mmCIF file of C-alpha atoms in Angstrom:
data_model
loop_
_atom_site.group_PDB
_atom_site.id
_atom_site.type_symbol
_atom_site.label_atom_id
_atom_site.label_comp_id
_atom_site.label_asym_id
_atom_site.label_seq_id
_atom_site.Cartn_x
_atom_site.Cartn_y
_atom_site.Cartn_z
ATOM 1 C CA UNK A 1 -2.916 6.660 19.918
ATOM 2 C CA UNK A 2 -2.324 4.574 22.981
ATOM 3 C CA UNK A 3 -5.089 4.470 25.604
ATOM 4 C CA UNK A 4 -4.363 4.516 29.327
ATOM 5 C CA UNK A 5 -7.003 3.575 31.888
ATOM 6 C CA UNK A 6 -6.522 3.905 35.618
ATOM 7 C CA UNK A 7 -8.631 2.413 38.373
ATOM 8 C CA UNK A 8 -10.179 3.136 40.715
ATOM 9 C CA UNK A 9 -10.831 6.812 39.904
ATOM 10 C CA UNK A 10 -11.255 7.615 43.589
ATOM 11 C CA UNK A 11 -10.085 5.864 46.736
ATOM 12 C CA UNK A 12 -10.605 6.783 50.371
ATOM 13 C CA UNK A 13 -8.550 5.033 53.044
ATOM 14 C CA UNK A 14 -7.932 5.175 56.746
ATOM 15 C CA UNK A 15 -4.376 5.806 57.775
ATOM 16 C CA UNK A 16 -2.461 2.549 57.982
ATOM 17 C CA UNK A 17 -4.436 0.743 55.282
ATOM 18 C CA UNK A 18 -2.925 -0.765 52.153
ATOM 19 C CA UNK A 19 -4.051 -0.102 48.590
ATOM 20 C CA UNK A 20 -3.477 -1.158 44.997
ATOM 21 C CA UNK A 21 -3.832 1.181 42.041
ATOM 22 C CA UNK A 22 -4.070 -0.188 38.532
ATOM 23 C CA UNK A 23 -3.020 1.121 35.113
ATOM 24 C CA UNK A 24 -4.089 -0.641 31.907
ATOM 25 C CA UNK A 25 -2.698 0.358 28.545
ATOM 26 C CA UNK A 26 -3.763 -0.538 25.037
ATOM 27 C CA UNK A 27 -0.445 -1.116 23.266
ATOM 28 C CA UNK A 28 3.129 -2.198 23.824
ATOM 29 C CA UNK A 29 5.140 0.369 25.737
ATOM 30 C CA UNK A 30 8.810 1.178 26.132
ATOM 31 C CA UNK A 31 8.280 3.606 28.960
ATOM 32 C CA UNK A 32 5.924 3.607 31.943
ATOM 33 C CA UNK A 33 6.110 5.962 34.880
ATOM 34 C CA UNK A 34 4.065 6.518 38.019
ATOM 35 C CA UNK A 35 3.669 10.026 39.398
ATOM 36 C CA UNK A 36 2.175 11.482 42.554
ATOM 37 C CA UNK A 37 0.608 14.939 42.391
ATOM 38 C CA UNK A 38 0.285 16.409 45.857
ATOM 39 C CA UNK A 39 -2.624 18.663 46.852
ATOM 40 C CA UNK A 40 -0.525 21.718 45.926
ATOM 41 C CA UNK A 41 -0.075 20.485 42.367
ATOM 42 C CA UNK A 42 3.554 19.350 42.453
ATOM 43 C CA UNK A 43 4.211 16.210 40.418
ATOM 44 C CA UNK A 44 6.771 13.773 41.753
ATOM 45 C CA UNK A 45 8.116 10.872 39.759
ATOM 46 C CA UNK A 46 7.678 7.703 41.819
ATOM 47 C CA UNK A 47 8.839 4.959 39.477
ATOM 48 C CA UNK A 48 10.172 4.392 36.006
ATOM 49 C CA UNK A 49 8.989 0.832 35.413
ATOM 50 C CA UNK A 50 8.398 -0.377 31.831
ATOM 51 C CA UNK A 51 8.613 -3.942 33.143
ATOM 52 C CA UNK A 52 9.342 -5.857 36.315
ATOM 53 C CA UNK A 53 9.027 -4.862 39.952
ATOM 54 C CA UNK A 54 10.531 -2.050 41.991
ATOM 55 C CA UNK A 55 10.201 -0.994 45.590
ATOM 56 C CA UNK A 56 10.860 2.296 47.334
ATOM 57 C CA UNK A 57 9.980 2.307 51.008
ATOM 58 C CA UNK A 58 6.241 1.813 51.462
ATOM 59 C CA UNK A 59 5.644 2.012 47.714
ATOM 60 C CA UNK A 60 6.192 -0.678 45.169
ATOM 61 C CA UNK A 61 5.209 -1.128 41.537
ATOM 62 C CA UNK A 62 4.895 -4.018 39.144
ATOM 63 C CA UNK A 63 4.473 -3.881 35.380
ATOM 64 C CA UNK A 64 3.461 -6.927 33.377
ATOM 65 C CA UNK A 65 4.229 -5.621 29.910
ATOM 66 C CA UNK A 66 2.983 -8.706 28.078
ATOM 67 C CA UNK A 67 -0.444 -8.293 29.689
ATOM 68 C CA UNK A 68 -0.400 -4.484 29.380
ATOM 69 C CA UNK A 69 -0.931 -3.433 32.951
ATOM 70 C CA UNK A 70 0.928 -1.965 35.885
ATOM 71 C CA UNK A 71 0.115 -1.905 39.586
ATOM 72 C CA UNK A 72 1.160 0.559 42.257
ATOM 73 C CA UNK A 73 1.054 -0.702 45.840
ATOM 74 C CA UNK A 74 0.898 1.620 48.811
ATOM 75 C CA UNK A 75 1.362 -0.005 52.198
ATOM 76 C CA UNK A 76 0.665 1.486 55.633
ATOM 77 C CA UNK A 77 -0.761 4.617 54.028
ATOM 78 C CA UNK A 78 -0.199 8.017 55.593
ATOM 79 C CA UNK A 79 -2.112 11.279 55.221
ATOM 80 C CA UNK A 80 0.802 12.635 53.208
ATOM 81 C CA UNK A 81 0.074 9.977 50.559
ATOM 82 C CA UNK A 82 -3.088 11.882 49.621
ATOM 83 C CA UNK A 83 -3.230 13.335 46.140
ATOM 84 C CA UNK A 84 -3.584 12.095 42.591
ATOM 85 C CA UNK A 85 -1.573 9.188 41.242
ATOM 86 C CA UNK A 86 -0.921 9.203 37.508
ATOM 87 C CA UNK A 87 0.350 6.486 35.243
ATOM 88 C CA UNK A 88 2.064 7.686 32.057
ATOM 89 C CA UNK A 89 3.214 5.578 29.134
ATOM 90 C CA UNK A 90 5.106 5.918 25.885
ATOM 91 C CA UNK A 91 4.217 3.496 23.114
ATOM 92 C CA UNK A 92 6.880 1.740 21.107
ATOM 93 C CA UNK A 93 5.670 3.219 17.829
ATOM 94 C CA UNK A 94 5.772 6.866 18.910
ATOM 95 C CA UNK A 95 8.752 9.087 18.379
ATOM 96 C CA UNK A 96 9.891 12.176 20.182
ATOM 97 C CA UNK A 97 9.572 10.950 23.760
ATOM 98 C CA UNK A 98 5.847 11.575 24.045
ATOM 99 C CA UNK A 99 4.222 10.384 27.284
ATOM 100 C CA UNK A 100 0.468 9.789 27.494
ATOM 101 C CA UNK A 101 -1.061 10.211 30.937
ATOM 102 C CA UNK A 102 -3.987 8.325 32.394
ATOM 103 C CA UNK A 103 -6.832 10.127 34.124
ATOM 104 C CA UNK A 104 -5.404 9.411 37.543
ATOM 105 C CA UNK A 105 -6.560 7.942 40.843
ATOM 106 C CA UNK A 106 -7.573 10.458 43.509
ATOM 107 C CA UNK A 107 -6.410 9.054 46.854
ATOM 108 C CA UNK A 108 -7.583 10.474 50.167
ATOM 109 C CA UNK A 109 -6.034 9.120 53.361
ATOM 110 C CA UNK A 110 -7.928 10.091 56.501
ATOM 111 C CA UNK A 111 -6.297 10.220 59.942
ATOM 112 C CA UNK B 1 17.949 14.952 38.802
ATOM 113 C CA UNK B 2 17.264 18.348 37.273
ATOM 114 C CA UNK B 3 15.675 21.110 39.339
ATOM 115 C CA UNK B 4 13.090 23.231 37.537
ATOM 116 C CA UNK B 5 11.915 26.689 38.496
ATOM 117 C CA UNK B 6 8.702 28.042 36.999
ATOM 118 C CA UNK B 7 7.385 31.572 37.131
ATOM 119 C CA UNK B 8 4.765 32.752 37.880
ATOM 120 C CA UNK B 9 3.474 30.150 40.306
ATOM 121 C CA UNK B 10 -0.021 31.506 39.904
ATOM 122 C CA UNK B 11 -1.758 34.444 38.288
ATOM 123 C CA UNK B 12 -5.189 35.847 37.668
ATOM 124 C CA UNK B 13 -5.594 37.231 34.169
ATOM 125 C CA UNK B 14 -8.195 39.138 32.247
ATOM 126 C CA UNK B 15 -9.868 37.753 29.162
ATOM 127 C CA UNK B 16 -8.081 38.772 25.962
ATOM 128 C CA UNK B 17 -4.662 39.285 27.521
ATOM 129 C CA UNK B 18 -1.537 37.151 27.123
ATOM 130 C CA UNK B 19 0.791 35.741 29.758
ATOM 131 C CA UNK B 20 4.283 34.314 29.446
ATOM 132 C CA UNK B 21 5.419 31.483 31.711
ATOM 133 C CA UNK B 22 9.110 30.971 32.296
ATOM 134 C CA UNK B 23 10.879 27.676 32.924
ATOM 135 C CA UNK B 24 14.483 27.614 34.160
ATOM 136 C CA UNK B 25 16.435 24.381 34.597
ATOM 137 C CA UNK B 26 19.606 24.039 36.660
ATOM 138 C CA UNK B 27 21.316 21.891 34.021
ATOM 139 C CA UNK B 28 21.475 21.721 30.256
ATOM 140 C CA UNK B 29 18.755 19.624 28.688
ATOM 141 C CA UNK B 30 18.018 18.792 25.078
ATOM 142 C CA UNK B 31 14.237 18.667 25.215
ATOM 143 C CA UNK B 32 11.777 20.580 27.336
ATOM 144 C CA UNK B 33 8.097 19.688 27.460
ATOM 145 C CA UNK B 34 5.107 21.889 28.163
ATOM 146 C CA UNK B 35 1.951 20.305 29.581
ATOM 147 C CA UNK B 36 -1.489 21.645 30.402
ATOM 148 C CA UNK B 37 -3.679 20.341 33.206
ATOM 149 C CA UNK B 38 -7.220 21.636 33.109
ATOM 150 C CA UNK B 39 -9.167 21.643 36.401
ATOM 151 C CA UNK B 40 -9.771 18.106 37.633
ATOM 152 C CA UNK B 41 -8.213 16.630 34.503
ATOM 153 C CA UNK B 42 -5.092 14.754 33.534
ATOM 154 C CA UNK B 43 -2.017 16.186 31.852
ATOM 155 C CA UNK B 44 -1.950 16.891 28.124
ATOM 156 C CA UNK B 45 1.235 17.576 26.213
ATOM 157 C CA UNK B 46 1.152 20.934 24.456
ATOM 158 C CA UNK B 47 4.521 20.897 22.727
ATOM 159 C CA UNK B 48 8.126 19.782 22.836
ATOM 160 C CA UNK B 49 10.756 22.510 22.723
ATOM 161 C CA UNK B 50 14.228 21.808 21.344
ATOM 162 C CA UNK B 51 16.940 24.419 21.483
ATOM 163 C CA UNK B 52 17.649 25.936 18.102
ATOM 164 C CA UNK B 53 14.544 24.678 16.335
ATOM 165 C CA UNK B 54 10.829 25.309 16.190
ATOM 166 C CA UNK B 55 8.743 23.675 18.876
ATOM 167 C CA UNK B 56 6.754 20.599 17.908
ATOM 168 C CA UNK B 57 3.080 20.998 18.772
ATOM 169 C CA UNK B 58 0.622 18.241 19.573
ATOM 170 C CA UNK B 59 -2.720 17.898 17.860
ATOM 171 C CA UNK B 60 -5.106 20.576 19.043
ATOM 172 C CA UNK B 61 -2.409 23.089 19.984
ATOM 173 C CA UNK B 62 -1.144 25.789 17.635
ATOM 174 C CA UNK B 63 1.791 28.159 17.685
ATOM 175 C CA UNK B 64 -0.365 31.280 17.422
ATOM 176 C CA UNK B 65 -2.125 30.403 20.664
ATOM 177 C CA UNK B 66 0.860 28.930 22.532
ATOM 178 C CA UNK B 67 4.099 30.422 21.173
ATOM 179 C CA UNK B 68 7.195 28.875 22.717
ATOM 180 C CA UNK B 69 10.740 30.133 22.899
ATOM 181 C CA UNK B 70 13.837 28.053 23.625
ATOM 182 C CA UNK B 71 16.811 30.415 23.492
ATOM 183 C CA UNK B 72 19.288 28.087 25.232
ATOM 184 C CA UNK B 73 19.653 24.671 26.834
ATOM 185 C CA UNK B 74 18.428 25.766 30.286
ATOM 186 C CA UNK B 75 15.481 28.055 29.585
ATOM 187 C CA UNK B 76 12.125 28.115 27.820
ATOM 188 C CA UNK B 77 8.999 30.219 27.801
ATOM 189 C CA UNK B 78 5.390 29.408 26.976
ATOM 190 C CA UNK B 79 2.980 32.217 26.167
ATOM 191 C CA UNK B 80 -0.749 31.737 26.463
ATOM 192 C CA UNK B 81 -2.193 34.243 24.014
ATOM 193 C CA UNK B 82 -5.551 35.991 23.876
ATOM 194 C CA UNK B 83 -6.731 34.115 26.940
ATOM 195 C CA UNK B 84 -10.285 33.007 27.614
ATOM 196 C CA UNK B 85 -11.719 31.329 30.735
ATOM 197 C CA UNK B 86 -11.185 27.945 29.010
ATOM 198 C CA UNK B 87 -7.432 28.555 29.313
ATOM 199 C CA UNK B 88 -7.662 28.429 33.107
ATOM 200 C CA UNK B 89 -5.312 25.561 33.883
ATOM 201 C CA UNK B 90 -2.070 24.544 35.461
ATOM 202 C CA UNK B 91 0.763 24.776 32.949
ATOM 203 C CA UNK B 92 3.741 22.557 33.695
ATOM 204 C CA UNK B 93 7.250 22.510 32.365
ATOM 205 C CA UNK B 94 9.035 19.179 32.278
ATOM 206 C CA UNK B 95 12.462 17.851 31.326
ATOM 207 C CA UNK B 96 14.226 14.563 31.134
ATOM 208 C CA UNK B 97 15.620 13.967 34.620
ATOM 209 C CA UNK B 98 18.928 12.742 33.245
ATOM 210 C CA UNK B 99 18.272 9.203 34.432
ATOM 211 C CA UNK B 100 17.782 8.147 30.847
ATOM 212 C CA UNK B 101 14.779 6.776 28.985
ATOM 213 C CA UNK B 102 12.772 10.010 29.195
ATOM 214 C CA UNK B 103 12.139 9.851 32.929
ATOM 215 C CA UNK B 104 10.431 13.178 33.523
ATOM 216 C CA UNK B 105 10.927 15.773 36.207
ATOM 217 C CA UNK B 106 8.285 18.494 36.530
ATOM 218 C CA UNK B 107 8.327 22.065 37.675
ATOM 219 C CA UNK B 108 5.855 23.151 40.348
ATOM 220 C CA UNK B 109 3.498 24.470 37.686
ATOM 221 C CA UNK B 110 1.882 27.794 36.909
ATOM 222 C CA UNK B 111 -1.754 27.999 37.927
ATOM 223 C CA UNK B 112 -3.602 30.460 35.689
ATOM 224 C CA UNK B 113 -7.122 31.716 36.285
ATOM 225 C CA UNK B 114 -8.717 33.699 33.477
ATOM 226 C CA UNK B 115 -11.671 35.904 34.356
#
């Protein structure tokens, strides 16, 4: 099956700093999503981005499908950005809408 | 997008018992997905539940251990049977948000601790 690697595994920032999270995947995808899991466990869908660039406030994401990676940018980080960021992909050859999740990046933003 | 309610939010269970988790969606959805998140780990898909048919289980998950019901288009249950401490996890229900292309919305999860 498709492999998803996220980096870095852990990231500690001071409030106000910027960061870039990376997601590499091993095969062509027709679906890529970024999620944020807050410290209470709730998963929030940030972006659906199988290709191209999107922005939502302080967050933006870029997927370069031909090179099999996606980046999530967080600008002017806030303590509420803390949590785990997951990348999830669905490969072209799979059926049944099956998403494979990466291992996540644990982000801690200190005041 | 769809709003999902999961019950229980958390529970502490004894080894050997079974627990049923409920997932209620505020709109009709074709497919519902059940995921498991073991402590400190990523999410793993357990099964996909379609209304009116048997659930489709992923490799490593079997119906005897994780029976699923899907009686209508807004509701599903996942039972964790004959629990052991290794079943301590967050169990999450997920549906297509309705934005197309399998963009997932998740419930708040059910955090189970098995003693």
